[in-house]
Structure formats: C-alpha cells, structure tokens
Amino acid sequence: MPHRDRPTSFVTVDLVILTVRELALNVLVIERGNPPYQGAHALPGGFLEPDEDLDQAARRELAEETGLDGDTLHIEQLRSYGAPDRDPLDRVVTVCYVAFMADLPLPVAGGDARAAHWMPVNELLQDPSRLAFDHHHLLSDAVEHARDLLTHTTLATTFCPTEFTITQLRAVYEIVWGTQLDPSNFRRKVLGVPDFLVPTETKAPDTGGRPAARYRAGIATRLHPPILREPDTGVDASL
Amino acid sequence: MPHRDRPTSFVTVDLVILTVRELALNVLVIERGNPPYQGAHALPGGFLEPDEDLDQAARRELAEETGLDGDTLHIEQLRSYGAPDRDPLDRVVTVCYVAFMADLPLPVAGGDARAAHWMPVNELLQDPSRLAFDHHHLLSDAVEHARDLLTHTTLATTFCPTEFTITQLRAVYEIVWGTQLDPSNFRRKVLGVPDFLVPTETKAPDTGGRPAARYRAGIATRLHPPILREPDTGVDASL
DNA sequence: TAAATAGTGTCTCTCAGACATTATCTT
DNA sequence: AAGATAATGTCTGAGAGACACTATTTA
C-alpha cells in the first residue's frame, strides 16, 4: 500500500454562489449545524467523496444546498485554500468554486435542514468575522474574480432572467462593479459584440417610460475587445 | 476527534516551472524514481506537510527541485485537480502552481537525485502520454494561463535577465504566443506603460547592428490597456 | 401636456496596426 | 560603403467616453 507514511488531509469543496438581487450582489450562506463555528454563517460546502471529481463534488453540493439542478448551472473553480490552522479542529484543504445564477426563488435546502439564505456581499465583506473559517477570503477572491469576468466574458447574462432588457444587463455591471456606466455607450458596446444578445419579440412590462426591447443571451462567451473597468494608473502592487 | 468517519486524501503540490530558452517555452521536468509511472517524465511536486500552507509547500518544493531560492521567485496558484483515477494507486488531490523564471543555470536537483531538466513545452503538448498522470493537463492549463498573463500583466519581464533589451522582451511575447509582433508598435506600447521599463546606462553587447538600450523591470504589474492577442471573433465555446 | 425611460447620432480623443524613415553600430 | 539592428515618425481606422437629441410609453 503506497504512501502509507504520507500525511493525509480532509478535502472539502466550498461554494460561493452569487446572484444579483435587490440592487446588490448577494451570496448564499448557511448556518452551521456542527462545530467548529456552530451557528455561525458560512459558505455551503462539503467533503470530497472518494469516487468523484472536484467538479462533480461542487455540483453535488450545489444541488444539495440550493435544491437547484447542479448540472445546468455554470460553475467555475476559483482556487484552493490550505493554511494549516484554517480549521481549528482538522487539517482541511478546501477547493473553492464560484457559481452564478439569476435571482430565482430558492427551492431551499435539501435534507440538510440548515437554513440557506441570501446575504449582501458588501455587508459581509465589511467584517471578516461575519463568516466562519477563512470564508471571508474565499468570498473576497470570488467577488474579485466575478468582477474580472464581467470585463472579458458574457458572464453578466447568467445573473439575468432568460429574457432581459439592456438596462437590466447594465444594472448587473453597475451593481457588481459599484460604478455608473453611460447607458448609450454600454448599449452600443454590447450590441456590437456578435452573438452576445439575441433580440426577442416581446417588450418589457411598463416601467413608466418607453417599453424596452428584450433580449436573450446568445452563444458568445468572450468579449473582444473587453469592457474595461478602470482608467487605471498602470501601477499596482499586487501581482 | 472530529470527522473520523470522513474520507481523506493525499494532497500534493505540483509545479509548472516555465522559462524561455533557445527560442522556445520550456518547462522543468523530472524523472520519477518511484511508482507509479517510474522512470517517466513528470512535473516536480510533493506532498503537503501538516504544518504548512499551500504556498509554502510550493516554495519548498521549488527550492528542493531547482536548488533556487523559492522565496524570491514569483509563483502563482493555478488550480487543483482531483479526478478519482488520476493516480492509479492512491486518492490524490493536486494543487498546481506556476512559476516563471529567467533562463538561469540550474543549480540542479537537491538531495533528491532525480534528474531535473528543461524540455520544450510544444514538444510535450504534442502527445499527452509524454508526461505522467494528468500532467499534460496541468501543463496545458499553465501555458494558457501564462499566455493570458502576458496580455494584462508585466509577467514577461520575469522571463528576462535583470537587464534586457526591448527586442528580448518582444521575443518573450513572440515565443510564448507563437506570433510575430511589430517591433515599432511593441516598443511604443511597452514604453508607454508607466513604470513598466526603467532605462539603464548600459548598452547591449553587439549583435551586428546598432546597440540596443537596456532596461530593468519597473514596479508596474498591470498593463492598461492590455496588449491584446487576437483580432478574435467574439464567439467562443469555452466559458 | 409633462414625466419617464428607451434608443440614436455625433464629436473627440486614445490607441493599435501598418509601414516609411532615420540612427548607430560592425565588417 | 554595405549590412544589420535599433529607434523614431506618420498615417489611418476602430472604438471608448461624453453628451445632445429623438422616440414611445403612462399619468
């Protein structure tokens, strides 16, 4: 039996499930039912099973925690965390995944009975102690990743319902980035990307003005050239 | 003792150490001394120790495999791999790191006695079976990541010696990307990024023409706007 | 009608690509 | 001088930011 003498670890897969609702970026959190951090808020996740791949584990957890079909949702591996003291009781290495979804009614927690609910990301990021373990880190990294994805992918449409208006799409960018975008230039930009937006026949319900045309997400996944976020300085301490 | 009933895994940290030498992107590979895949080429790596963080483990392995100071080199976590059958003997989850270095003489393997040497990436990527385990995947992902980094970071300078010419820097881009770049436009671009390149007093040794000015890497880490790689179509199946 | 939101048009500035021209070295 | 490589300059077109203007709805 090989490696009998080698150190082993518990491997978990944790999920940062993001949505845009009520004009804010929200994340799905659960209340922990067991030590450590019993009763505290934490990101959903669970142990990697012996016979599954990391992606499979993430989709399984996603289905268990949200009741949603983990097979159809877009998930993405972010990175792994393995500080020796990140779990006070065990040696746990966690692989973090990010998932993006529209603001759907949550079929809510499966058999797990742990209360799952949305919380605004900005609130949680104020204070690292709002989340158990180093989940503050995971969330912070995931949000930064999502911001980056908006610049060069069509990710924003996954935060929207099946049909949406350009104003709704722009709101996603503005909420996730925390900035204001020029409606006219944004429109020109997104309509100029081939296969990003597909027009539909329907009009948006009245919002007190001219009804907006509705679109569906097209097959494009990359934005070229990207939508840049900052004027920027060219200097940055973070590489 | 918590989680006594939970499945555990071996966690390893593997390294994709890249350099540019002899007009090609090269990666450091070792010859495996133990099963499985004994005698085959593989990426260097090793087991995560109980008391160290993932980054520490990566730096330790880097030092052990190359004899170089792991503390000063730039390393970056790429992603993790955990398919259940990726190691035929054990359940191993591997966290992959990427490191970038100039073409320095390798102080060569530490006590490990495993022969470490450079191999051209393009050769290895031709045939997945050239590397043990799923290391073909790790390498492929790492190379794609490096290509991406060149577009929006100053990474390319880490492939160069302390002092280098703009032509040398351009060669890094051309070799990693496998494309040709206009010397004049490239020059204008990189010199236009504040704090990317710092002029030195010295001139490059003769190459049969006008001697080139030499530069050192500045403190900038991000390129804004990025150096784009493709004219592109806007459509891509890979998100 | 006014108010509100959607959508169009236009001007300007930045910047990338293409490529001509000049500069400085060795032989 | 010829050859080689480095460095500068110029023209053009794509595209982003700013913002004025038009269109279509409800109250």
XYZ file of C-alpha atoms in Angstrom, chain B:
239
model
C -11.786 13.541 17.217
C -13.898 15.195 14.542
C -14.576 13.850 11.089
C -13.111 10.489 11.920
C -15.622 9.000 9.534
C -14.850 11.323 6.637
C -12.812 10.338 3.588
C -9.285 11.703 3.462
C -6.987 12.291 0.536
C -3.341 12.804 -0.162
C -2.734 16.388 -1.126
C 0.236 17.208 -3.291
C 1.575 20.438 -4.712
C 2.919 20.224 -8.250
C 4.866 22.897 -10.072
C 4.883 24.067 -13.647
C 8.164 25.968 -13.800
C 8.408 27.854 -17.065
C 11.263 29.610 -18.760
C 12.110 30.878 -22.210
C 15.300 29.413 -23.629
C 16.625 28.647 -27.058
C 13.707 30.381 -28.717
C 11.111 28.155 -27.066
C 8.992 27.983 -23.958
C 10.459 25.320 -21.691
C 9.222 23.536 -18.594
C 11.163 21.831 -15.856
C 10.504 18.095 -15.703
C 11.933 15.348 -13.528
C 12.255 11.638 -13.997
C 10.195 9.725 -11.499
C 12.105 7.475 -9.173
C 9.110 5.639 -7.714
C 5.900 4.001 -8.895
C 3.544 4.800 -10.355
C 4.993 5.946 -13.666
C 8.504 5.069 -12.502
C 11.083 6.413 -14.926
C 8.558 8.577 -16.751
C 8.761 12.325 -17.082
C 6.631 14.322 -14.663
C 6.223 17.751 -13.183
C 8.083 18.282 -9.931
C 5.994 18.288 -6.784
C 5.468 16.699 -3.442
C 3.187 16.103 -0.526
C 1.694 18.865 1.534
C 3.106 18.750 5.054
C 0.746 19.015 8.027
C 2.044 22.356 9.217
C 2.473 24.329 6.031
C 0.282 26.448 3.796
C -0.104 25.596 0.112
C 2.114 28.485 -0.985
C 4.804 27.440 1.470
C 4.707 23.904 0.153
C 5.083 25.187 -3.389
C 8.089 27.316 -2.474
C 9.661 24.463 -0.560
C 9.259 22.108 -3.496
C 10.605 24.739 -5.848
C 13.725 25.089 -3.729
C 14.141 21.338 -3.452
C 13.737 20.666 -7.150
C 15.673 23.554 -8.632
C 18.065 24.495 -5.852
C 16.846 28.053 -6.363
C 15.607 30.301 -3.629
C 11.887 29.642 -3.558
C 11.263 32.781 -1.534
C 12.235 35.290 -4.185
C 10.688 33.721 -7.259
C 7.258 34.619 -8.440
C 4.856 31.733 -8.050
C 1.136 31.625 -8.515
C -1.534 29.074 -7.735
C -3.216 27.840 -10.890
C -5.975 25.420 -9.899
C -6.492 21.967 -8.381
C -7.022 18.551 -9.926
C -8.898 15.762 -8.242
C -10.234 13.170 -10.681
C -10.604 9.938 -8.694
C -8.412 7.885 -11.037
C -5.702 10.427 -11.782
C -3.298 8.449 -9.646
C -3.753 4.722 -10.215
C -2.634 3.816 -6.701
C -3.987 6.485 -4.371
C -6.590 9.158 -3.953
C -4.526 12.256 -4.658
C -5.717 15.836 -4.991
C -3.079 18.068 -6.517
C -2.810 21.821 -6.211
C -0.929 23.154 -9.212
C 1.388 26.154 -9.065
C 3.059 28.026 -11.876
C 6.459 29.675 -11.582
C 8.245 31.901 -14.062
C 11.965 32.405 -14.285
C 14.742 33.659 -16.488
C 16.945 31.135 -18.245
C 19.384 30.691 -15.380
C 21.830 27.842 -14.979
C 20.013 25.319 -12.806
C 21.866 24.577 -9.581
C 20.079 21.309 -10.236
C 18.260 18.869 -8.047
C 18.830 18.905 -4.327
C 19.212 15.716 -2.364
C 16.561 14.116 -4.458
C 18.940 12.849 -7.109
C 16.109 12.819 -9.625
C 17.346 14.299 -12.874
C 15.666 17.637 -13.465
C 15.918 19.185 -16.885
C 14.243 21.592 -19.275
C 12.005 20.385 -22.048
C 10.260 22.392 -24.753
C 6.587 22.822 -23.932
C 5.414 22.481 -27.511
C 7.014 19.068 -27.807
C 5.385 17.840 -24.611
C 1.983 19.132 -25.579
C 2.011 17.173 -28.826
C 1.359 13.923 -27.039
C -0.427 13.621 -23.678
C 1.439 10.432 -22.831
C 4.784 12.198 -22.690
C 4.065 13.153 -19.089
C 2.930 11.021 -16.148
C -0.519 11.261 -14.543
C -2.657 14.103 -15.907
C 0.360 16.389 -16.022
C -0.396 17.059 -19.657
C -3.485 18.858 -18.406
C -1.626 20.816 -15.776
C 0.968 21.925 -18.281
C -1.598 22.861 -20.872
C -3.587 24.917 -18.378
C -0.448 26.591 -17.081
C 0.701 27.601 -20.540
C -2.672 29.045 -21.384
C -2.589 30.941 -18.113
C 0.858 32.320 -18.864
C -0.295 33.466 -22.300
C -3.173 35.277 -20.697
C -0.954 36.907 -18.106
C 1.216 38.419 -20.815
C -1.752 40.382 -22.090
C -2.535 42.277 -18.918
C 0.447 41.974 -16.593
C 4.157 42.673 -16.779
C 4.920 38.990 -16.355
C 7.121 38.873 -19.439
C 9.959 40.618 -17.601
C 10.276 37.669 -15.223
C 11.397 35.581 -18.200
C 14.200 38.066 -18.868
C 17.542 38.611 -17.165
C 17.875 41.575 -14.803
C 18.785 43.842 -17.690
C 17.289 43.271 -21.095
C 16.535 44.950 -24.401
C 13.111 45.645 -25.813
C 13.852 43.133 -28.546
C 14.473 40.467 -25.913
C 11.211 41.345 -24.225
C 9.378 41.185 -27.516
C 10.930 37.792 -28.195
C 9.307 36.516 -24.989
C 5.901 37.563 -26.238
C 6.518 36.106 -29.671
C 7.750 32.794 -28.322
C 5.048 32.332 -25.710
C 2.291 33.429 -28.043
C 3.733 31.853 -31.161
C 3.085 35.021 -33.136
C 5.008 37.875 -34.699
C 4.709 41.389 -33.304
C 5.532 44.670 -34.988
C 8.771 45.879 -33.347
C 7.849 49.520 -33.632
C 4.355 49.244 -32.205
C 5.524 46.920 -29.473
C 8.154 49.394 -28.453
C 5.690 52.262 -28.346
C 3.297 50.181 -26.307
C 5.637 48.976 -23.591
C 7.414 52.302 -23.234
C 4.026 53.951 -22.872
C 3.108 51.953 -19.788
C 4.258 53.953 -16.757
C 6.842 52.152 -14.604
C 6.964 49.083 -16.822
C 10.521 49.581 -18.082
C 13.319 51.532 -16.389
C 16.193 52.641 -18.647
C 19.731 51.725 -17.610
C 23.019 53.297 -18.583
C 24.431 50.247 -20.262
C 24.135 49.203 -23.865
C 23.568 45.694 -25.073
C 26.549 43.762 -26.404
C 26.981 43.931 -30.118
C 24.596 41.948 -32.243
C 25.759 43.189 -35.593
C 23.770 46.398 -35.661
C 23.034 49.443 -33.628
C 23.445 48.564 -29.933
C 20.167 48.379 -28.072
C 19.359 50.281 -24.906
C 18.879 48.078 -21.881
C 16.106 48.266 -19.330
C 15.230 46.858 -15.958
C 11.755 45.829 -14.847
C 9.868 48.666 -13.155
C 7.293 48.450 -10.413
C 4.255 48.242 -12.674
C 2.463 44.910 -12.635
C -0.642 45.579 -14.701
C -0.899 46.676 -18.314
C -3.691 49.121 -19.056
C -4.956 48.881 -21.634
C -3.891 45.264 -22.192
C -1.847 44.016 -25.105
C -4.457 42.017 -26.973
C -3.535 38.747 -28.558
C -6.133 38.038 -31.227
C -8.320 40.017 -33.585
C -10.871 37.433 -32.446
C -14.406 36.569 -33.394
C -16.320 37.251 -30.185
C -17.649 33.704 -30.268
C -16.113 31.013 -28.151
C -17.453 27.766 -26.782
C -15.333 27.612 -23.664
C -16.756 29.735 -20.844
